[in-house]
PDB file of C-alpha atoms and ligand atoms in Angstrom:
ATOM      1  CA  UNK A 247       6.969 -24.535 -19.977  1.00 92.00           C
ATOM      2  CA  UNK A 248       9.555 -25.672 -22.571  1.00 94.00           C
ATOM      3  CA  UNK A 249      11.543 -28.266 -20.630  1.00 96.00           C
ATOM      4  CA  UNK A 250      14.373 -28.343 -23.173  1.00 96.00           C
ATOM      5  CA  UNK A 251      15.298 -24.779 -22.141  1.00 96.00           C
ATOM      6  CA  UNK A 252      16.233 -26.109 -18.676  1.00 97.00           C
ATOM      7  CA  UNK A 253      18.515 -28.914 -19.862  1.00 97.00           C
ATOM      8  CA  UNK A 254      22.249 -28.752 -20.730  1.00 97.00           C
ATOM      9  CA  UNK A 255      22.773 -28.651 -24.524  1.00 96.00           C
ATOM     10  CA  UNK A 256      24.265 -32.130 -24.778  1.00 96.00           C
ATOM     11  CA  UNK A 257      21.119 -33.740 -23.284  1.00 97.00           C
ATOM     12  CA  UNK A 258      18.399 -31.706 -24.998  1.00 96.00           C
ATOM     13  CA  UNK A 259      17.389 -34.536 -27.333  1.00 97.00           C
ATOM     14  CA  UNK A 260      16.265 -36.429 -24.216  1.00 97.00           C
ATOM     15  CA  UNK A 261      14.226 -33.574 -22.720  1.00 96.00           C
ATOM     16  CA  UNK A 262      10.899 -35.415 -22.879  1.00 96.00           C
ATOM     17  CA  UNK A 263      12.026 -38.881 -21.779  1.00 97.00           C
ATOM     18  CA  UNK A 264      10.891 -40.078 -18.336  1.00 96.00           C
ATOM     19  CA  UNK A 265      14.413 -39.890 -16.919  1.00 95.00           C
ATOM     20  CA  UNK A 266      16.305 -37.447 -14.707  1.00 94.00           C
ATOM     21  CA  UNK A 267      19.193 -35.714 -16.524  1.00 96.00           C
ATOM     22  CA  UNK A 268      22.496 -34.374 -15.131  1.00 95.00           C
ATOM     23  CA  UNK A 269      22.977 -30.653 -14.451  1.00 96.00           C
ATOM     24  CA  UNK A 270      26.055 -28.539 -13.712  1.00 96.00           C
ATOM     25  CA  UNK A 271      27.140 -28.872 -10.055  1.00 95.00           C
ATOM     26  CA  UNK A 272      27.649 -31.715  -7.599  1.00 91.00           C
ATOM     27  CA  UNK A 273      24.846 -34.285  -7.678  1.00 89.00           C
ATOM     28  CA  UNK A 274      22.215 -32.111  -9.343  1.00 93.00           C
ATOM     29  CA  UNK A 275      19.641 -33.474 -11.776  1.00 94.00           C
ATOM     30  CA  UNK A 276      16.510 -32.200 -13.437  1.00 95.00           C
ATOM     31  CA  UNK A 277      13.860 -34.606 -12.184  1.00 94.00           C
ATOM     32  CA  UNK A 278      11.911 -36.755 -14.649  1.00 94.00           C
ATOM     33  CA  UNK A 279       8.840 -35.028 -16.186  1.00 95.00           C
ATOM     34  CA  UNK A 280       6.173 -36.897 -14.187  1.00 95.00           C
ATOM     35  CA  UNK A 281       7.711 -35.862 -10.868  1.00 94.00           C
ATOM     36  CA  UNK A 282       6.295 -32.322 -11.157  1.00 96.00           C
ATOM     37  CA  UNK A 283       2.603 -33.378 -11.173  1.00 96.00           C
ATOM     38  CA  UNK A 284       3.543 -36.099  -8.666  1.00 97.00           C
ATOM     39  CA  UNK A 285       4.590 -33.314  -6.274  1.00 98.00           C
ATOM     40  CA  UNK A 286       2.249 -30.470  -7.239  1.00 98.00           C
ATOM     41  CA  UNK A 287      -1.061 -32.355  -7.454  1.00 98.00           C
ATOM     42  CA  UNK A 288      -1.076 -33.727  -3.864  1.00 98.00           C
ATOM     43  CA  UNK A 289       0.181 -30.324  -2.742  1.00 98.00           C
ATOM     44  CA  UNK A 290      -2.880 -28.809  -4.417  1.00 98.00           C
ATOM     45  CA  UNK A 291      -0.592 -26.041  -5.631  1.00 98.00           C
ATOM     46  CA  UNK A 292      -2.860 -23.252  -6.866  1.00 98.00           C
ATOM     47  CA  UNK A 293      -3.164 -19.595  -7.809  1.00 98.00           C
ATOM     48  CA  UNK A 294      -2.053 -17.139  -5.166  1.00 98.00           C
ATOM     49  CA  UNK A 295       0.013 -19.630  -3.141  1.00 98.00           C
ATOM     50  CA  UNK A 296       3.294 -18.685  -1.515  1.00 98.00           C
ATOM     51  CA  UNK A 297       5.519 -21.592  -2.570  1.00 99.00           C
ATOM     52  CA  UNK A 298       8.981 -22.634  -1.349  1.00 99.00           C
ATOM     53  CA  UNK A 299      11.104 -25.123  -3.296  1.00 98.00           C
ATOM     54  CA  UNK A 300      14.162 -26.719  -1.704  1.00 98.00           C
ATOM     55  CA  UNK A 301      16.651 -27.696  -4.449  1.00 98.00           C
ATOM     56  CA  UNK A 302      16.324 -25.391  -7.465  1.00 98.00           C
ATOM     57  CA  UNK A 303      18.269 -27.664  -9.809  1.00 97.00           C
ATOM     58  CA  UNK A 304      17.516 -26.531 -13.356  1.00 97.00           C
ATOM     59  CA  UNK A 305      14.901 -23.963 -12.327  1.00 98.00           C
ATOM     60  CA  UNK A 306      12.229 -25.914 -14.233  1.00 97.00           C
ATOM     61  CA  UNK A 307      10.231 -26.792 -11.106  1.00 98.00           C
ATOM     62  CA  UNK A 308      10.238 -23.108 -10.078  1.00 98.00           C
ATOM     63  CA  UNK A 309       9.078 -22.004 -13.516  1.00 98.00           C
ATOM     64  CA  UNK A 310       6.229 -24.555 -13.570  1.00 98.00           C
ATOM     65  CA  UNK A 311       5.230 -23.494 -10.038  1.00 98.00           C
ATOM     66  CA  UNK A 312       5.281 -19.812 -11.029  1.00 98.00           C
ATOM     67  CA  UNK A 313       3.008 -20.638 -13.964  1.00 97.00           C
ATOM     68  CA  UNK A 314       0.557 -22.225 -11.476  1.00 98.00           C
ATOM     69  CA  UNK A 315       0.634 -19.683  -8.628  1.00 98.00           C
ATOM     70  CA  UNK A 316       0.425 -16.702 -10.993  1.00 97.00           C
ATOM     71  CA  UNK A 317       1.350 -13.088 -10.373  1.00 96.00           C
ATOM     72  CA  UNK A 318      -0.616 -13.030  -7.083  1.00 97.00           C
ATOM     73  CA  UNK A 319       1.496 -15.882  -5.704  1.00 98.00           C
ATOM     74  CA  UNK A 320       5.159 -16.147  -4.808  1.00 98.00           C
ATOM     75  CA  UNK A 321       7.890 -18.648  -5.716  1.00 98.00           C
ATOM     76  CA  UNK A 322      11.031 -18.863  -3.598  1.00 98.00           C
ATOM     77  CA  UNK A 323      13.623 -21.513  -4.433  1.00 98.00           C
ATOM     78  CA  UNK A 324      16.761 -22.347  -2.447  1.00 98.00           C
ATOM     79  CA  UNK A 325      19.759 -24.173  -3.963  1.00 98.00           C
ATOM     80  CA  UNK A 326      22.931 -25.100  -2.077  1.00 98.00           C
ATOM     81  CA  UNK A 327      25.265 -25.550  -5.067  1.00 97.00           C
ATOM     82  CA  UNK A 328      26.702 -22.350  -6.590  1.00 97.00           C
ATOM     83  CA  UNK A 329      27.205 -23.895 -10.062  1.00 97.00           C
ATOM     84  CA  UNK A 330      23.696 -25.286 -10.124  1.00 97.00           C
ATOM     85  CA  UNK A 331      22.042 -22.041  -9.071  1.00 98.00           C
ATOM     86  CA  UNK A 332      24.013 -20.131 -11.720  1.00 98.00           C
ATOM     87  CA  UNK A 333      22.631 -22.565 -14.326  1.00 97.00           C
ATOM     88  CA  UNK A 334      19.074 -22.120 -12.983  1.00 98.00           C
ATOM     89  CA  UNK A 335      19.426 -18.346 -12.977  1.00 97.00           C
ATOM     90  CA  UNK A 336      20.526 -18.348 -16.628  1.00 97.00           C
ATOM     91  CA  UNK A 337      17.621 -20.628 -17.598  1.00 97.00           C
ATOM     92  CA  UNK A 338      15.042 -18.512 -15.774  1.00 97.00           C
ATOM     93  CA  UNK A 339      16.333 -15.354 -17.450  1.00 94.00           C
ATOM     94  CA  UNK A 340      14.999 -16.833 -20.683  1.00 88.00           C
ATOM     95  CA  UNK A 341      11.451 -17.030 -19.263  1.00 91.00           C
ATOM     96  CA  UNK A 342       8.860 -14.348 -18.585  1.00 90.00           C
ATOM     97  CA  UNK A 343       9.245 -14.930 -14.839  1.00 92.00           C
ATOM     98  CA  UNK A 344      11.735 -12.452 -13.441  1.00 91.00           C
ATOM     99  CA  UNK A 345      10.020 -12.399 -10.030  1.00 96.00           C
ATOM    100  CA  UNK A 346      11.059 -15.894  -8.846  1.00 98.00           C
ATOM    101  CA  UNK A 347      13.208 -15.442  -5.745  1.00 98.00           C
ATOM    102  CA  UNK A 348      16.369 -17.578  -6.081  1.00 98.00           C
ATOM    103  CA  UNK A 349      18.441 -17.991  -2.956  1.00 98.00           C
ATOM    104  CA  UNK A 350      21.832 -19.683  -2.672  1.00 98.00           C
ATOM    105  CA  UNK A 351      21.963 -21.453   0.665  1.00 98.00           C
ATOM    106  CA  UNK A 352      20.925 -24.446   2.715  1.00 98.00           C
ATOM    107  CA  UNK A 353      17.274 -25.059   1.920  1.00 98.00           C
ATOM    108  CA  UNK A 354      16.998 -27.366   4.931  1.00 98.00           C
ATOM    109  CA  UNK A 355      16.874 -24.130   6.903  1.00 98.00           C
ATOM    110  CA  UNK A 356      14.108 -22.824   4.642  1.00 98.00           C
ATOM    111  CA  UNK A 357      13.993 -19.106   3.947  1.00 98.00           C
ATOM    112  CA  UNK A 358      12.374 -17.494   6.994  1.00 98.00           C
ATOM    113  CA  UNK A 359      12.570 -13.978   5.491  1.00 98.00           C
ATOM    114  CA  UNK A 360       9.593 -14.666   3.198  1.00 98.00           C
ATOM    115  CA  UNK A 361       7.727 -17.212   5.345  1.00 98.00           C
ATOM    116  CA  UNK A 362       5.083 -18.419   6.000  1.00 98.00           C
ATOM    117  CA  UNK A 363       4.591 -20.580   2.899  1.00 99.00           C
ATOM    118  CA  UNK A 364       1.329 -22.216   1.823  1.00 98.00           C
ATOM    119  CA  UNK A 365       3.154 -24.989   0.013  1.00 98.00           C
ATOM    120  CA  UNK A 366       6.692 -26.418   0.244  1.00 98.00           C
ATOM    121  CA  UNK A 367       8.373 -28.978  -2.040  1.00 98.00           C
ATOM    122  CA  UNK A 368      11.653 -30.584  -0.990  1.00 98.00           C
ATOM    123  CA  UNK A 369      13.288 -32.050  -4.102  1.00 97.00           C
ATOM    124  CA  UNK A 370      16.173 -33.879  -2.367  1.00 97.00           C
ATOM    125  CA  UNK A 371      15.906 -36.929  -0.105  1.00 97.00           C
ATOM    126  CA  UNK A 372      16.129 -36.412   3.669  1.00 97.00           C
ATOM    127  CA  UNK A 373      16.048 -38.744   6.676  1.00 95.00           C
ATOM    128  CA  UNK A 374      13.462 -36.559   8.430  1.00 96.00           C
ATOM    129  CA  UNK A 375      11.602 -33.477   7.284  1.00 98.00           C
ATOM    130  CA  UNK A 376      13.795 -30.567   8.441  1.00 98.00           C
ATOM    131  CA  UNK A 377      11.965 -28.871  11.373  1.00 98.00           C
ATOM    132  CA  UNK A 378      12.602 -25.299  10.082  1.00 98.00           C
ATOM    133  CA  UNK A 379      10.471 -26.155   7.033  1.00 98.00           C
ATOM    134  CA  UNK A 380       7.523 -27.327   9.118  1.00 98.00           C
ATOM    135  CA  UNK A 381       7.878 -24.151  11.199  1.00 98.00           C
ATOM    136  CA  UNK A 382       7.810 -21.947   8.086  1.00 98.00           C
ATOM    137  CA  UNK A 383       4.683 -23.666   6.765  1.00 98.00           C
ATOM    138  CA  UNK A 384       1.407 -21.762   7.266  1.00 98.00           C
ATOM    139  CA  UNK A 385      -1.475 -23.371   9.183  1.00 98.00           C
ATOM    140  CA  UNK A 386      -3.471 -25.161   6.498  1.00 98.00           C
ATOM    141  CA  UNK A 387      -0.246 -25.551   4.518  1.00 98.00           C
ATOM    142  CA  UNK A 388       1.146 -28.667   2.849  1.00 98.00           C
ATOM    143  CA  UNK A 389       4.662 -29.948   2.238  1.00 98.00           C
ATOM    144  CA  UNK A 390       6.000 -32.824   0.130  1.00 98.00           C
ATOM    145  CA  UNK A 391       9.407 -34.413   0.640  1.00 98.00           C
ATOM    146  CA  UNK A 392      11.181 -37.661  -0.266  1.00 98.00           C
ATOM    147  CA  UNK A 393      12.001 -39.255   3.088  1.00 98.00           C
ATOM    148  CA  UNK A 394      14.409 -42.162   3.426  1.00 97.00           C
ATOM    149  CA  UNK A 395      12.993 -45.099   5.384  1.00 92.00           C
ATOM    150  CA  UNK A 396      15.412 -48.017   5.562  1.00 90.00           C
ATOM    151  CA  UNK A 397      16.397 -48.771   1.957  1.00 87.00           C
ATOM    152  CA  UNK A 398      13.575 -46.895   0.252  1.00 95.00           C
ATOM    153  CA  UNK A 399      12.545 -43.300  -0.284  1.00 97.00           C
ATOM    154  CA  UNK A 400       8.908 -42.467   0.268  1.00 98.00           C
ATOM    155  CA  UNK A 401       7.343 -39.284  -0.944  1.00 98.00           C
ATOM    156  CA  UNK A 402       5.562 -37.910   2.146  1.00 98.00           C
ATOM    157  CA  UNK A 403       2.727 -35.413   2.117  1.00 98.00           C
ATOM    158  CA  UNK A 404       2.602 -33.408   5.345  1.00 98.00           C
ATOM    159  CA  UNK A 405      -0.385 -31.254   6.293  1.00 98.00           C
ATOM    160  CA  UNK A 406      -0.177 -28.680   9.050  1.00 98.00           C
ATOM    161  CA  UNK A 407      -3.474 -27.903  10.766  1.00 97.00           C
ATOM    162  CA  UNK A 408      -4.390 -26.019  13.929  1.00 96.00           C
ATOM    163  CA  UNK A 409      -4.722 -29.458  15.596  1.00 96.00           C
ATOM    164  CA  UNK A 410      -1.304 -30.694  14.547  1.00 96.00           C
ATOM    165  CA  UNK A 411       0.704 -32.378  11.792  1.00 97.00           C
ATOM    166  CA  UNK A 412      -0.597 -35.243   9.616  1.00 97.00           C
ATOM    167  CA  UNK A 413       1.532 -37.179   7.148  1.00 97.00           C
ATOM    168  CA  UNK A 414       0.818 -39.833   4.565  1.00 97.00           C
ATOM    169  CA  UNK A 415       2.897 -41.703   1.997  1.00 97.00           C
ATOM    170  CA  UNK A 416       2.204 -40.935  -1.657  1.00 97.00           C
ATOM    171  CA  UNK A 417       4.579 -43.483  -3.144  1.00 96.00           C
ATOM    172  CA  UNK A 418       8.143 -44.570  -3.685  1.00 96.00           C
ATOM    173  CA  UNK A 419      10.591 -42.176  -5.361  1.00 96.00           C
ATOM    174  CA  UNK A 420      14.332 -41.784  -5.959  1.00 94.00           C
ATOM    175  CA  UNK A 421      16.026 -38.438  -5.362  1.00 95.00           C
ATOM    176  CA  UNK A 422      19.571 -37.180  -4.745  1.00 94.00           C
ATOM    177  CA  UNK A 423      20.358 -36.695  -1.059  1.00 96.00           C
ATOM    178  CA  UNK A 424      19.849 -33.439   0.786  1.00 97.00           C
ATOM    179  CA  UNK A 425      23.093 -31.700   1.761  1.00 97.00           C
ATOM    180  CA  UNK A 426      23.735 -29.144   4.508  1.00 97.00           C
ATOM    181  CA  UNK A 427      22.613 -29.075   8.155  1.00 97.00           C
ATOM    182  CA  UNK A 428      20.009 -31.811   7.613  1.00 96.00           C
ATOM    183  CA  UNK A 429      22.203 -33.968   5.355  1.00 94.00           C
ATOM    184  CA  UNK A 430      21.375 -37.664   5.339  1.00 87.00           C
TER     185      UNK A 430
HETATM  186  N1  LIG B  34      13.728 -29.220  -8.488  1.00 97.01           N
HETATM  187  C1  LIG B  34      14.851 -29.486  -9.383  1.00 97.01           C
HETATM  188  C2  LIG B  34      15.458 -30.836  -9.141  1.00 97.01           C
HETATM  189  C3  LIG B  34      16.543 -30.731  -8.207  1.00 97.01           C
HETATM  190  S1  LIG B  34      17.614 -32.119  -7.885  1.00 97.01           S
HETATM  191  C4  LIG B  34      14.480 -29.317 -10.820  1.00 97.01           C
HETATM  192  O1  LIG B  34      13.316 -29.140 -11.111  1.00 97.01           O
HETATM  193  O2  LIG B  34      15.346 -29.358 -11.685  1.00 97.01           O
HETATM  194  C5  LIG B  34      17.981 -31.736  -6.201  1.00 97.01           C
HETATM  195  C6  LIG B  34      18.715 -30.417  -5.996  1.00 97.01           C
HETATM  196  O3  LIG B  34      18.770 -30.190  -4.594  1.00 97.01           O
HETATM  197  C7  LIG B  34      20.149 -30.388  -6.511  1.00 97.01           C
HETATM  198  O4  LIG B  34      20.304 -29.298  -7.372  1.00 97.01           O
HETATM  199  C8  LIG B  34      20.986 -30.224  -5.227  1.00 97.01           C
HETATM  200  O5  LIG B  34      22.140 -29.438  -5.416  1.00 97.01           O
HETATM  201  C9  LIG B  34      19.979 -29.507  -4.342  1.00 97.01           C
HETATM  202  N2  LIG B  34      20.235 -29.593  -2.898  1.00 97.01           N
HETATM  203  C10 LIG B  34      20.732 -30.628  -2.166  1.00 97.01           C
HETATM  204  N3  LIG B  34      20.778 -30.303  -0.866  1.00 97.01           N
HETATM  205  C11 LIG B  34      20.287 -29.034  -0.758  1.00 97.01           C
HETATM  206  C12 LIG B  34      20.051 -28.155   0.342  1.00 97.01           C
HETATM  207  N4  LIG B  34      20.335 -28.493   1.605  1.00 97.01           N
HETATM  208  N5  LIG B  34      19.539 -26.937   0.068  1.00 97.01           N
HETATM  209  C13 LIG B  34      19.239 -26.553  -1.194  1.00 97.01           C
HETATM  210  N6  LIG B  34      19.436 -27.351  -2.271  1.00 97.01           N
HETATM  211  C14 LIG B  34      19.933 -28.571  -2.053  1.00 97.01           C
END
């Protein structure tokens, strides 16, 4: 997935540096390149999965996910900022993936219309994992989210089983804060 196609013109020379870069909108960034495997590998994102992303940003994460889940899977991505989602929509129009479902709204509420999801990635930092997201996760599903604990943000992996919810910390990260009903 050509990352430079998801970056504003003035920053394209930096497309492959391990840094987040600014996007149109309030507080939106394209995350640094390693953050996509950091999220998608513990998720075990795979072919055929129904995937929900909270925070579309550039659209790059959605495009990479669509590449992984394939035509049998589904990618839904929710972005709260109208300028940012317009940028993502324009970027995704340049790809082969016209079937990614982009929704403008509060991703903390998920997108119940197309739930349940096998995998969910929250790409903005929250103080707790928004309950609607756990509800919209299928049994056997996994979710990753940066969760603020005191001064640090920990990337949490949550697994939902028939017996209950398990979480573990993957590592420390730094993301922009979640807005909306579950704002920090
Ligand atoms: N996944 C993105 C990175 C996004 S940065 C990418 O690959 O480029 C975090 C994004 O979350 C920002 O665009 C911000 O506007 C968005 N955001 C913040 N709060 C949100 C919310 N409640 N619902 C949906 N998007 C939200």
